[in-house]
């Protein structure tokens, strides 16, 4: 079964950055407990433009993690699955 990934983009004003980063730490802890990987990147040329990735071993694991997440996921049905290139 292919790996599954979801993506979320956010623009965070400078005055909300500290609170946002705290929420990201909590999200990372949550997704780790849900057997998912969680990464966050900030655009190099645009401070405050973030992109979050959540990855799981399969779509069912990712769907379950999103449905039980403490913060709602904007579009939990938008899940990308890995394409095998052989």
PDB file of C-alpha atoms in Angstrom:
ATOM      1  CA  UNK A   1       0.000   0.000   0.000  1.00  0.00           C
ATOM      2  CA  UNK A   2       1.475   3.416  -0.965  1.00  0.00           C
ATOM      3  CA  UNK A   3       2.385   6.114   1.502  1.00  0.00           C
ATOM      4  CA  UNK A   4      -0.039   9.012   1.931  1.00  0.00           C
ATOM      5  CA  UNK A   5       0.575  12.739   2.319  1.00  0.00           C
ATOM      6  CA  UNK A   6      -1.422  15.869   3.064  1.00  0.00           C
ATOM      7  CA  UNK A   7      -0.354  19.480   2.597  1.00  0.00           C
ATOM      8  CA  UNK A   8      -1.467  22.691   4.288  1.00  0.00           C
ATOM      9  CA  UNK A   9      -0.330  26.212   3.429  1.00  0.00           C
ATOM     10  CA  UNK A  10      -0.557  29.123   5.873  1.00  0.00           C
ATOM     11  CA  UNK A  11       0.362  32.792   5.925  1.00  0.00           C
ATOM     12  CA  UNK A  12       1.113  33.880   9.472  1.00  0.00           C
ATOM     13  CA  UNK A  13       1.460  37.539  10.477  1.00  0.00           C
ATOM     14  CA  UNK A  14       4.603  38.354  12.441  1.00  0.00           C
ATOM     15  CA  UNK A  15       2.643  39.174  15.613  1.00  0.00           C
ATOM     16  CA  UNK A  16       1.104  35.640  15.575  1.00  0.00           C
ATOM     17  CA  UNK A  17       4.313  33.742  14.775  1.00  0.00           C
ATOM     18  CA  UNK A  18       5.190  32.649  18.328  1.00  0.00           C
ATOM     19  CA  UNK A  19       1.702  31.262  18.961  1.00  0.00           C
ATOM     20  CA  UNK A  20       1.692  29.533  15.569  1.00  0.00           C
ATOM     21  CA  UNK A  21       5.050  27.856  16.238  1.00  0.00           C
ATOM     22  CA  UNK A  22       3.758  26.597  19.597  1.00  0.00           C
ATOM     23  CA  UNK A  23       0.730  25.081  17.857  1.00  0.00           C
ATOM     24  CA  UNK A  24       3.041  23.465  15.306  1.00  0.00           C
ATOM     25  CA  UNK A  25       5.024  21.790  18.096  1.00  0.00           C
ATOM     26  CA  UNK A  26       1.797  20.405  19.542  1.00  0.00           C
ATOM     27  CA  UNK A  27       0.713  19.182  16.083  1.00  0.00           C
ATOM     28  CA  UNK A  28       4.056  17.468  15.554  1.00  0.00           C
ATOM     29  CA  UNK A  29       3.693  15.666  18.901  1.00  0.00           C
ATOM     30  CA  UNK A  30       0.137  14.618  18.054  1.00  0.00           C
ATOM     31  CA  UNK A  31       0.990  13.265  14.610  1.00  0.00           C
ATOM     32  CA  UNK A  32       4.016  11.421  15.960  1.00  0.00           C
ATOM     33  CA  UNK A  33       1.737   9.632  18.437  1.00  0.00           C
ATOM     34  CA  UNK A  34      -0.609   8.849  15.510  1.00  0.00           C
ATOM     35  CA  UNK A  35       2.310   7.141  13.677  1.00  0.00           C
ATOM     36  CA  UNK A  36       2.662   9.958  11.143  1.00  0.00           C
ATOM     37  CA  UNK A  37       5.547  12.192  10.126  1.00  0.00           C
ATOM     38  CA  UNK A  38       5.088  15.967  10.317  1.00  0.00           C
ATOM     39  CA  UNK A  39       7.263  18.590   8.632  1.00  0.00           C
ATOM     40  CA  UNK A  40       6.984  22.363   8.333  1.00  0.00           C
ATOM     41  CA  UNK A  41       8.852  24.603   5.912  1.00  0.00           C
ATOM     42  CA  UNK A  42       8.906  28.383   5.648  1.00  0.00           C
ATOM     43  CA  UNK A  43       9.355  30.076   2.309  1.00  0.00           C
ATOM     44  CA  UNK A  44      12.864  31.538   2.177  1.00  0.00           C
ATOM     45  CA  UNK A  45      11.802  34.711   0.380  1.00  0.00           C
ATOM     46  CA  UNK A  46       8.553  35.317   2.277  1.00  0.00           C
ATOM     47  CA  UNK A  47       8.674  35.299   6.067  1.00  0.00           C
ATOM     48  CA  UNK A  48       5.467  33.877   7.492  1.00  0.00           C
ATOM     49  CA  UNK A  49       4.568  31.721   4.482  1.00  0.00           C
ATOM     50  CA  UNK A  50       4.523  28.159   5.792  1.00  0.00           C
ATOM     51  CA  UNK A  51       3.735  24.783   4.313  1.00  0.00           C
ATOM     52  CA  UNK A  52       2.981  21.740   6.484  1.00  0.00           C
ATOM     53  CA  UNK A  53       3.257  18.120   5.407  1.00  0.00           C
ATOM     54  CA  UNK A  54       1.772  15.124   7.215  1.00  0.00           C
ATOM     55  CA  UNK A  55       2.780  11.694   5.963  1.00  0.00           C
ATOM     56  CA  UNK A  56       1.611   8.222   6.954  1.00  0.00           C
ATOM     57  CA  UNK A  57       2.300   4.695   5.812  1.00  0.00           C
ATOM     58  CA  UNK A  58      -1.121   4.587   4.116  1.00  0.00           C
ATOM     59  CA  UNK A  59      -4.232   6.675   3.487  1.00  0.00           C
ATOM     60  CA  UNK A  60      -6.282   4.986   6.225  1.00  0.00           C
ATOM     61  CA  UNK A  61      -3.713   5.909   8.888  1.00  0.00           C
ATOM     62  CA  UNK A  62      -3.581   9.501   7.675  1.00  0.00           C
ATOM     63  CA  UNK A  63      -7.387   9.779   7.516  1.00  0.00           C
ATOM     64  CA  UNK A  64      -7.698   8.436  11.065  1.00  0.00           C
ATOM     65  CA  UNK A  65      -5.043  10.854  12.340  1.00  0.00           C
ATOM     66  CA  UNK A  66      -6.757  13.810  10.687  1.00  0.00           C
ATOM     67  CA  UNK A  67     -10.198  12.853  11.971  1.00  0.00           C
ATOM     68  CA  UNK A  68      -8.949  12.655  15.569  1.00  0.00           C
ATOM     69  CA  UNK A  69      -6.674  15.725  15.378  1.00  0.00           C
ATOM     70  CA  UNK A  70      -7.121  18.282  18.173  1.00  0.00           C
ATOM     71  CA  UNK A  71      -7.262  21.091  15.590  1.00  0.00           C
ATOM     72  CA  UNK A  72      -9.590  20.623  12.626  1.00  0.00           C
ATOM     73  CA  UNK A  73      -7.986  19.859   9.276  1.00  0.00           C
ATOM     74  CA  UNK A  74      -9.331  22.193   6.586  1.00  0.00           C
ATOM     75  CA  UNK A  75      -9.719  19.562   3.883  1.00  0.00           C
ATOM     76  CA  UNK A  76      -9.132  16.117   5.424  1.00  0.00           C
ATOM     77  CA  UNK A  77     -10.247  14.341   2.254  1.00  0.00           C
ATOM     78  CA  UNK A  78      -7.438  15.876   0.188  1.00  0.00           C
ATOM     79  CA  UNK A  79      -4.836  13.148   0.555  1.00  0.00           C
ATOM     80  CA  UNK A  80      -2.112  12.367  -1.945  1.00  0.00           C
ATOM     81  CA  UNK A  81      -0.839   8.819  -2.360  1.00  0.00           C
ATOM     82  CA  UNK A  82       2.622   7.905  -3.521  1.00  0.00           C
ATOM     83  CA  UNK A  83       3.056   6.985  -7.161  1.00  0.00           C
ATOM     84  CA  UNK A  84       5.335   4.033  -7.678  1.00  0.00           C
ATOM     85  CA  UNK A  85       7.853   4.732 -10.433  1.00  0.00           C
ATOM     86  CA  UNK A  86       9.284   1.466 -11.609  1.00  0.00           C
TER      87      UNK A  86
END
